[in-house]
């Protein structure tokens, strides 16, 4: 029997710090109107059962450890989808004092799905793209390889680390404004990925 992870992907959704606009659209994609279940998608609340991690909202010092904990509890192969522009790059809040950046400041991101708010069709497109990456990772694992060599993990820069005081440590992948380092490697995209990293946008001003 030809087994593929993409035939029944289970997803788990976490709201990092969004305005709830993207959360509503993620939930809408699972309703009968948009019917993501036609692709075999099942929503679960247990990271140990999930194959795809949907994250909305930006990353800050409070939720960064939570995002990493959920990600670390997921079994390989797994994929991460950044849902909405805040999850992709920090969005309009990226210069806020408490925003570190997008989800890739915490964990590797395989698919960027921008939008404000993200549309259900974009969520479904991103899940379908993540399914393809899941199949690639599964094939690598069956061949005895490391799934972290496929997708966003292969180009991830390690994100940021928090010090004992709860703030980003100096030289840990972000500057004092919480911007991502210049030249950050790109990851596969669903639709249009952010054109500039926050650092590049700041330098252009």
C-alpha atoms as an extended CHARMM CRD file, in Angstrom:
* protein
*
       205  EXT
         1         1  UNK       CA              0.0000000000        0.0000000000        0.0000000000  PROA      1               0.0000000000
         2         2  UNK       CA              1.3140000000        3.4250000000       -0.9630000000  PROA      2               0.0000000000
         3         3  UNK       CA              1.1510000000        5.4290000000        2.2600000000  PROA      3               0.0000000000
         4         4  UNK       CA              1.3260000000        9.2070000000        2.1970000000  PROA      4               0.0000000000
         5         5  UNK       CA              1.1350000000       11.6470000000        5.1040000000  PROA      5               0.0000000000
         6         6  UNK       CA             -0.7800000000       14.0980000000        2.9210000000  PROA      6               0.0000000000
         7         7  UNK       CA             -3.8240000000       11.8340000000        2.6760000000  PROA      7               0.0000000000
         8         8  UNK       CA             -4.9740000000       12.6160000000        6.2160000000  PROA      8               0.0000000000
         9         9  UNK       CA             -3.0790000000       15.5800000000        7.7100000000  PROA      9               0.0000000000
        10        10  UNK       CA             -4.0100000000       16.5040000000       11.2630000000  PROA      10              0.0000000000
        11        11  UNK       CA             -3.5550000000       20.1580000000       12.1230000000  PROA      11              0.0000000000
        12        12  UNK       CA             -3.2010000000       22.0080000000       15.4040000000  PROA      12              0.0000000000
        13        13  UNK       CA             -3.8320000000       25.7460000000       15.6440000000  PROA      13              0.0000000000
        14        14  UNK       CA             -2.2160000000       28.1720000000       18.0800000000  PROA      14              0.0000000000
        15        15  UNK       CA             -2.9800000000       31.8770000000       18.4210000000  PROA      15              0.0000000000
        16        16  UNK       CA              0.3130000000       33.6110000000       19.2150000000  PROA      16              0.0000000000
        17        17  UNK       CA             -0.8580000000       37.1940000000       19.7010000000  PROA      17              0.0000000000
        18        18  UNK       CA             -3.2150000000       37.9250000000       16.8430000000  PROA      18              0.0000000000
        19        19  UNK       CA             -6.2250000000       40.2300000000       16.7690000000  PROA      19              0.0000000000
        20        20  UNK       CA             -8.3730000000       37.0840000000       16.2740000000  PROA      20              0.0000000000
        21        21  UNK       CA             -9.0560000000       38.0490000000       12.6520000000  PROA      21              0.0000000000
        22        22  UNK       CA             -6.8040000000       35.2850000000       11.3190000000  PROA      22              0.0000000000
        23        23  UNK       CA             -8.0990000000       32.8250000000       13.9260000000  PROA      23              0.0000000000
        24        24  UNK       CA            -11.6390000000       33.2730000000       12.6760000000  PROA      24              0.0000000000
        25        25  UNK       CA            -10.4980000000       32.6580000000        9.1000000000  PROA      25              0.0000000000
        26        26  UNK       CA             -8.5740000000       29.5270000000       10.0990000000  PROA      26              0.0000000000
        27        27  UNK       CA            -11.7070000000       28.1810000000       11.7620000000  PROA      27              0.0000000000
        28        28  UNK       CA            -13.7830000000       29.2110000000        8.7300000000  PROA      28              0.0000000000
        29        29  UNK       CA            -11.5650000000       27.0820000000        6.4970000000  PROA      29              0.0000000000
        30        30  UNK       CA            -12.6270000000       24.0360000000        8.5310000000  PROA      30              0.0000000000
        31        31  UNK       CA            -16.3600000000       24.6970000000        8.1770000000  PROA      31              0.0000000000
        32        32  UNK       CA            -18.5520000000       23.0120000000        5.5210000000  PROA      32              0.0000000000
        33        33  UNK       CA            -18.5060000000       26.1990000000        3.4040000000  PROA      33              0.0000000000
        34        34  UNK       CA            -14.7900000000       25.9110000000        2.5840000000  PROA      34              0.0000000000
        35        35  UNK       CA            -14.5180000000       22.2590000000        3.6430000000  PROA      35              0.0000000000
        36        36  UNK       CA            -10.8280000000       21.6670000000        4.2630000000  PROA      36              0.0000000000
        37        37  UNK       CA            -11.8570000000       18.1690000000        5.3500000000  PROA      37              0.0000000000
        38        38  UNK       CA            -12.1850000000       17.1950000000        1.6830000000  PROA      38              0.0000000000
        39        39  UNK       CA             -8.3770000000       16.9970000000        1.7180000000  PROA      39              0.0000000000
        40        40  UNK       CA             -8.4970000000       14.7350000000        4.7790000000  PROA      40              0.0000000000
        41        41  UNK       CA             -7.6950000000       17.5910000000        7.1810000000  PROA      41              0.0000000000
        42        42  UNK       CA             -8.6160000000       16.9310000000       10.8020000000  PROA      42              0.0000000000
        43        43  UNK       CA             -8.3340000000       19.5590000000       13.5580000000  PROA      43              0.0000000000
        44        44  UNK       CA             -6.8050000000       18.2810000000       16.7950000000  PROA      44              0.0000000000
        45        45  UNK       CA             -5.9400000000       19.8480000000       20.1200000000  PROA      45              0.0000000000
        46        46  UNK       CA             -3.0810000000       17.4690000000       20.8960000000  PROA      46              0.0000000000
        47        47  UNK       CA              0.3520000000       18.3280000000       19.4290000000  PROA      47              0.0000000000
        48        48  UNK       CA              1.3850000000       14.6670000000       19.6670000000  PROA      48              0.0000000000
        49        49  UNK       CA             -1.3170000000       13.8310000000       17.1260000000  PROA      49              0.0000000000
        50        50  UNK       CA             -0.6950000000       16.7770000000       14.7870000000  PROA      50              0.0000000000
        51        51  UNK       CA              1.2230000000       16.8310000000       11.5120000000  PROA      51              0.0000000000
        52        52  UNK       CA              0.8110000000       20.5250000000       10.6460000000  PROA      52              0.0000000000
        53        53  UNK       CA              1.1710000000       23.4320000000       13.0750000000  PROA      53              0.0000000000
        54        54  UNK       CA             -0.8890000000       26.5090000000       12.1240000000  PROA      54              0.0000000000
        55        55  UNK       CA              0.2860000000       29.6210000000       13.9840000000  PROA      55              0.0000000000
        56        56  UNK       CA             -1.4090000000       33.0250000000       13.8930000000  PROA      56              0.0000000000
        57        57  UNK       CA             -0.0570000000       36.2450000000       15.3590000000  PROA      57              0.0000000000
        58        58  UNK       CA              3.4480000000       37.4550000000       16.0910000000  PROA      58              0.0000000000
        59        59  UNK       CA              5.9460000000       36.1280000000       18.6250000000  PROA      59              0.0000000000
        60        60  UNK       CA              6.7380000000       37.8860000000       21.8930000000  PROA      60              0.0000000000
        61        61  UNK       CA              8.6200000000       36.9500000000       25.0470000000  PROA      61              0.0000000000
        62        62  UNK       CA              5.4960000000       35.5040000000       26.6600000000  PROA      62              0.0000000000
        63        63  UNK       CA              4.4250000000       33.1310000000       23.8940000000  PROA      63              0.0000000000
        64        64  UNK       CA              7.8100000000       32.2130000000       22.3740000000  PROA      64              0.0000000000
        65        65  UNK       CA              8.4040000000       29.3520000000       24.8890000000  PROA      65              0.0000000000
        66        66  UNK       CA              4.8220000000       28.1080000000       24.3420000000  PROA      66              0.0000000000
        67        67  UNK       CA              5.2170000000       28.0060000000       20.5500000000  PROA      67              0.0000000000
        68        68  UNK       CA              8.4420000000       26.0510000000       20.9580000000  PROA      68              0.0000000000
        69        69  UNK       CA              6.8700000000       23.6680000000       23.4680000000  PROA      69              0.0000000000
        70        70  UNK       CA              3.9850000000       22.8310000000       21.1180000000  PROA      70              0.0000000000
        71        71  UNK       CA              6.4170000000       22.3930000000       18.2100000000  PROA      71              0.0000000000
        72        72  UNK       CA              8.7410000000       20.1360000000       20.2110000000  PROA      72              0.0000000000
        73        73  UNK       CA              5.8360000000       17.8900000000       21.2630000000  PROA      73              0.0000000000
        74        74  UNK       CA              4.9100000000       17.2140000000       17.6300000000  PROA      74              0.0000000000
        75        75  UNK       CA              6.3820000000       14.0650000000       16.1090000000  PROA      75              0.0000000000
        76        76  UNK       CA              8.3780000000       14.0330000000       12.8890000000  PROA      76              0.0000000000
        77        77  UNK       CA              7.5810000000       14.5360000000       10.1110000000  PROA      77              0.0000000000
        78        78  UNK       CA              5.8640000000       17.8350000000       10.8170000000  PROA      78              0.0000000000
        79        79  UNK       CA              5.2700000000       21.1690000000        9.0990000000  PROA      79              0.0000000000
        80        80  UNK       CA              4.7040000000       24.7190000000       10.3230000000  PROA      80              0.0000000000
        81        81  UNK       CA              2.4770000000       27.2450000000        8.5630000000  PROA      81              0.0000000000
        82        82  UNK       CA              2.6720000000       30.9440000000        9.4600000000  PROA      82              0.0000000000
        83        83  UNK       CA             -0.9220000000       32.1580000000        8.9760000000  PROA      83              0.0000000000
        84        84  UNK       CA             -1.3240000000       35.8880000000        8.3770000000  PROA      84              0.0000000000
        85        85  UNK       CA              1.1850000000       38.6930000000        7.9530000000  PROA      85              0.0000000000
        86        86  UNK       CA              1.7810000000       39.0180000000       11.7150000000  PROA      86              0.0000000000
        87        87  UNK       CA              2.8820000000       35.3870000000       11.8510000000  PROA      87              0.0000000000
        88        88  UNK       CA              5.0150000000       35.8720000000        8.7290000000  PROA      88              0.0000000000
        89        89  UNK       CA              6.9410000000       38.9860000000        9.7990000000  PROA      89              0.0000000000
        90        90  UNK       CA              5.3080000000       40.6900000000       12.7680000000  PROA      90              0.0000000000
        91        91  UNK       CA              3.0140000000       42.6920000000       10.4900000000  PROA      91              0.0000000000
        92        92  UNK       CA              1.9610000000       46.1810000000       11.5340000000  PROA      92              0.0000000000
        93        93  UNK       CA              3.0520000000       45.3670000000       15.0980000000  PROA      93              0.0000000000
        94        94  UNK       CA              6.6410000000       44.4310000000       14.2640000000  PROA      94              0.0000000000
        95        95  UNK       CA              8.0140000000       47.6850000000       15.6890000000  PROA      95              0.0000000000
        96        96  UNK       CA              6.0610000000       47.3470000000       18.9440000000  PROA      96              0.0000000000
        97        97  UNK       CA              8.2200000000       47.1080000000       22.0530000000  PROA      97              0.0000000000
        98        98  UNK       CA              6.9730000000       43.6210000000       22.9320000000  PROA      98              0.0000000000
        99        99  UNK       CA              7.0890000000       42.0200000000       19.4750000000  PROA      99              0.0000000000
       100       100  UNK       CA             10.1110000000       39.9010000000       18.6020000000  PROA      100             0.0000000000
       101       101  UNK       CA              8.9390000000       39.1370000000       15.0690000000  PROA      101             0.0000000000
       102       102  UNK       CA              7.2160000000       36.4240000000       13.0760000000  PROA      102             0.0000000000
       103       103  UNK       CA              6.9240000000       32.7580000000       13.9710000000  PROA      103             0.0000000000
       104       104  UNK       CA             10.3170000000       31.9990000000       12.4100000000  PROA      104             0.0000000000
       105       105  UNK       CA             11.9190000000       33.8290000000       15.3240000000  PROA      105             0.0000000000
       106       106  UNK       CA             10.7900000000       30.8900000000       17.4740000000  PROA      106             0.0000000000
       107       107  UNK       CA             10.6020000000       27.7920000000       15.2550000000  PROA      107             0.0000000000
       108       108  UNK       CA             11.3120000000       26.8190000000       11.6250000000  PROA      108             0.0000000000
       109       109  UNK       CA              8.5100000000       27.8130000000        9.2340000000  PROA      109             0.0000000000
       110       110  UNK       CA              7.8190000000       25.6990000000        6.1530000000  PROA      110             0.0000000000
       111       111  UNK       CA              5.0200000000       27.7260000000        4.5370000000  PROA      111             0.0000000000
       112       112  UNK       CA              4.2940000000       31.4710000000        4.7290000000  PROA      112             0.0000000000
       113       113  UNK       CA              0.6380000000       32.3730000000        4.1170000000  PROA      113             0.0000000000
       114       114  UNK       CA              0.2870000000       36.1760000000        4.3330000000  PROA      114             0.0000000000
       115       115  UNK       CA             -2.9050000000       38.1890000000        4.5900000000  PROA      115             0.0000000000
       116       116  UNK       CA             -4.6020000000       40.6400000000        6.9490000000  PROA      116             0.0000000000
       117       117  UNK       CA             -6.7100000000       38.8540000000        7.7210000000  PROA      117             0.0000000000
       118       118  UNK       CA             -5.7230000000       35.6700000000        5.9300000000  PROA      118             0.0000000000
       119       119  UNK       CA             -8.4760000000       34.2700000000        3.7030000000  PROA      119             0.0000000000
       120       120  UNK       CA             -9.7610000000       30.7040000000        4.2140000000  PROA      120             0.0000000000
       121       121  UNK       CA             -8.7390000000       29.8710000000        0.6400000000  PROA      121             0.0000000000
       122       122  UNK       CA             -5.1690000000       30.8840000000        1.4850000000  PROA      122             0.0000000000
       123       123  UNK       CA             -5.2320000000       28.7270000000        4.6110000000  PROA      123             0.0000000000
       124       124  UNK       CA             -6.3060000000       25.7450000000        2.5200000000  PROA      124             0.0000000000
       125       125  UNK       CA             -3.6420000000       26.4710000000       -0.1190000000  PROA      125             0.0000000000
       126       126  UNK       CA             -1.0170000000       26.6300000000        2.6310000000  PROA      126             0.0000000000
       127       127  UNK       CA             -2.1790000000       23.3290000000        4.1480000000  PROA      127             0.0000000000
       128       128  UNK       CA             -2.0560000000       21.6500000000        0.7310000000  PROA      128             0.0000000000
       129       129  UNK       CA              1.4870000000       22.9760000000        0.2020000000  PROA      129             0.0000000000
       130       130  UNK       CA              2.4670000000       21.7790000000        3.6760000000  PROA      130             0.0000000000
       131       131  UNK       CA              1.1070000000       18.3380000000        2.7800000000  PROA      131             0.0000000000
       132       132  UNK       CA              3.5400000000       18.1810000000       -0.1160000000  PROA      132             0.0000000000
       133       133  UNK       CA              6.4050000000       19.0390000000        2.2180000000  PROA      133             0.0000000000
       134       134  UNK       CA              5.1710000000       16.3820000000        4.6600000000  PROA      134             0.0000000000
       135       135  UNK       CA              5.4320000000       13.7790000000        1.9110000000  PROA      135             0.0000000000
       136       136  UNK       CA              8.9800000000       14.9210000000        1.1320000000  PROA      136             0.0000000000
       137       137  UNK       CA              9.9650000000       14.6710000000        4.8020000000  PROA      137             0.0000000000
       138       138  UNK       CA              8.3650000000       11.2440000000        5.1250000000  PROA      138             0.0000000000
       139       139  UNK       CA             10.2620000000       10.0060000000        2.0700000000  PROA      139             0.0000000000
       140       140  UNK       CA             13.5250000000       11.2610000000        3.5670000000  PROA      140             0.0000000000
       141       141  UNK       CA             12.7630000000        9.4920000000        6.8610000000  PROA      141             0.0000000000
       142       142  UNK       CA             11.9260000000        6.2150000000        5.0890000000  PROA      142             0.0000000000
       143       143  UNK       CA             15.3080000000        6.4500000000        3.3790000000  PROA      143             0.0000000000
       144       144  UNK       CA             16.9750000000        6.8410000000        6.7640000000  PROA      144             0.0000000000
       145       145  UNK       CA             17.5740000000       10.5790000000        6.4320000000  PROA      145             0.0000000000
       146       146  UNK       CA             16.8790000000       13.5500000000        8.6590000000  PROA      146             0.0000000000
       147       147  UNK       CA             13.5480000000       15.3570000000        7.9870000000  PROA      147             0.0000000000
       148       148  UNK       CA             15.1170000000       18.5860000000        9.2580000000  PROA      148             0.0000000000
       149       149  UNK       CA             17.0300000000       18.7720000000        5.9640000000  PROA      149             0.0000000000
       150       150  UNK       CA             13.7350000000       19.4750000000        4.1550000000  PROA      150             0.0000000000
       151       151  UNK       CA             11.6060000000       22.6270000000        4.2450000000  PROA      151             0.0000000000
       152       152  UNK       CA             12.0480000000       25.5810000000        6.5650000000  PROA      152             0.0000000000
       153       153  UNK       CA             14.2190000000       23.7190000000        9.0760000000  PROA      153             0.0000000000
       154       154  UNK       CA             16.9400000000       23.3290000000        6.4270000000  PROA      154             0.0000000000
       155       155  UNK       CA             17.4240000000       27.1030000000        6.1750000000  PROA      155             0.0000000000
       156       156  UNK       CA             16.3790000000       28.2170000000        9.6550000000  PROA      156             0.0000000000
       157       157  UNK       CA             18.7940000000       30.5430000000       11.4240000000  PROA      157             0.0000000000
       158       158  UNK       CA             17.9520000000       29.3540000000       14.9400000000  PROA      158             0.0000000000
       159       159  UNK       CA             15.6200000000       32.1650000000       15.9510000000  PROA      159             0.0000000000
       160       160  UNK       CA             16.1150000000       34.0400000000       19.2080000000  PROA      160             0.0000000000
       161       161  UNK       CA             16.8310000000       33.1090000000       22.8010000000  PROA      161             0.0000000000
       162       162  UNK       CA             15.4950000000       34.6850000000       25.9740000000  PROA      162             0.0000000000
       163       163  UNK       CA             17.7070000000       35.5560000000       28.9090000000  PROA      163             0.0000000000
       164       164  UNK       CA             16.9070000000       34.9290000000       32.5650000000  PROA      164             0.0000000000
       165       165  UNK       CA             15.2010000000       38.3220000000       32.6730000000  PROA      165             0.0000000000
       166       166  UNK       CA             12.7320000000       37.2590000000       29.9670000000  PROA      166             0.0000000000
       167       167  UNK       CA             14.1660000000       39.5620000000       27.3050000000  PROA      167             0.0000000000
       168       168  UNK       CA             15.9370000000       38.6610000000       24.0710000000  PROA      168             0.0000000000
       169       169  UNK       CA             19.6310000000       38.1140000000       24.7200000000  PROA      169             0.0000000000
       170       170  UNK       CA             22.0850000000       40.3210000000       22.8520000000  PROA      170             0.0000000000
       171       171  UNK       CA             23.3770000000       38.8610000000       19.6180000000  PROA      171             0.0000000000
       172       172  UNK       CA             20.8510000000       36.0360000000       19.6560000000  PROA      172             0.0000000000
       173       173  UNK       CA             19.4250000000       36.5780000000       16.2090000000  PROA      173             0.0000000000
       174       174  UNK       CA             17.5630000000       39.8420000000       16.8090000000  PROA      174             0.0000000000
       175       175  UNK       CA             18.5280000000       43.4190000000       17.5190000000  PROA      175             0.0000000000
       176       176  UNK       CA             17.1420000000       45.6670000000       20.2560000000  PROA      176             0.0000000000
       177       177  UNK       CA             14.0710000000       46.4570000000       18.1520000000  PROA      177             0.0000000000
       178       178  UNK       CA             13.2340000000       42.7930000000       17.7080000000  PROA      178             0.0000000000
       179       179  UNK       CA             14.0670000000       42.7500000000       14.0020000000  PROA      179             0.0000000000
       180       180  UNK       CA             15.2510000000       39.6360000000       12.2410000000  PROA      180             0.0000000000
       181       181  UNK       CA             18.8720000000       39.5980000000       11.0340000000  PROA      181             0.0000000000
       182       182  UNK       CA             19.5220000000       40.8260000000        7.5090000000  PROA      182             0.0000000000
       183       183  UNK       CA             19.9030000000       38.1490000000        4.8760000000  PROA      183             0.0000000000
       184       184  UNK       CA             17.5490000000       35.7250000000        6.6100000000  PROA      184             0.0000000000
       185       185  UNK       CA             17.0770000000       32.6810000000        4.3400000000  PROA      185             0.0000000000
       186       186  UNK       CA             13.7070000000       32.3330000000        2.6690000000  PROA      186             0.0000000000
       187       187  UNK       CA             11.3130000000       29.4160000000        3.1060000000  PROA      187             0.0000000000
       188       188  UNK       CA              8.6990000000       27.9290000000        0.7570000000  PROA      188             0.0000000000
       189       189  UNK       CA              5.7230000000       30.2310000000        0.3580000000  PROA      189             0.0000000000
       190       190  UNK       CA              2.0100000000       29.9430000000       -0.1750000000  PROA      190             0.0000000000
       191       191  UNK       CA              0.9470000000       32.9100000000       -2.2720000000  PROA      191             0.0000000000
       192       192  UNK       CA              3.0760000000       35.9970000000       -1.7740000000  PROA      192             0.0000000000
       193       193  UNK       CA              5.6660000000       35.8270000000        1.0010000000  PROA      193             0.0000000000
       194       194  UNK       CA              6.8610000000       39.0190000000        2.7150000000  PROA      194             0.0000000000
       195       195  UNK       CA              8.9980000000       40.9250000000        0.2290000000  PROA      195             0.0000000000
       196       196  UNK       CA             11.3670000000       42.2820000000        2.8610000000  PROA      196             0.0000000000
       197       197  UNK       CA             12.5690000000       41.0950000000        6.2090000000  PROA      197             0.0000000000
       198       198  UNK       CA             11.9330000000       43.6040000000        9.0170000000  PROA      198             0.0000000000
       199       199  UNK       CA             15.6480000000       44.4630000000        9.0840000000  PROA      199             0.0000000000
       200       200  UNK       CA             15.7170000000       45.2230000000        5.3570000000  PROA      200             0.0000000000
       201       201  UNK       CA             12.6090000000       47.3580000000        5.6430000000  PROA      201             0.0000000000
       202       202  UNK       CA             14.1280000000       49.3410000000        8.5140000000  PROA      202             0.0000000000
       203       203  UNK       CA             17.3530000000       49.9670000000        6.6250000000  PROA      203             0.0000000000
       204       204  UNK       CA             15.3910000000       51.2200000000        3.6250000000  PROA      204             0.0000000000
       205       205  UNK       CA             13.6820000000       53.9710000000        5.6510000000  PROA      205             0.0000000000
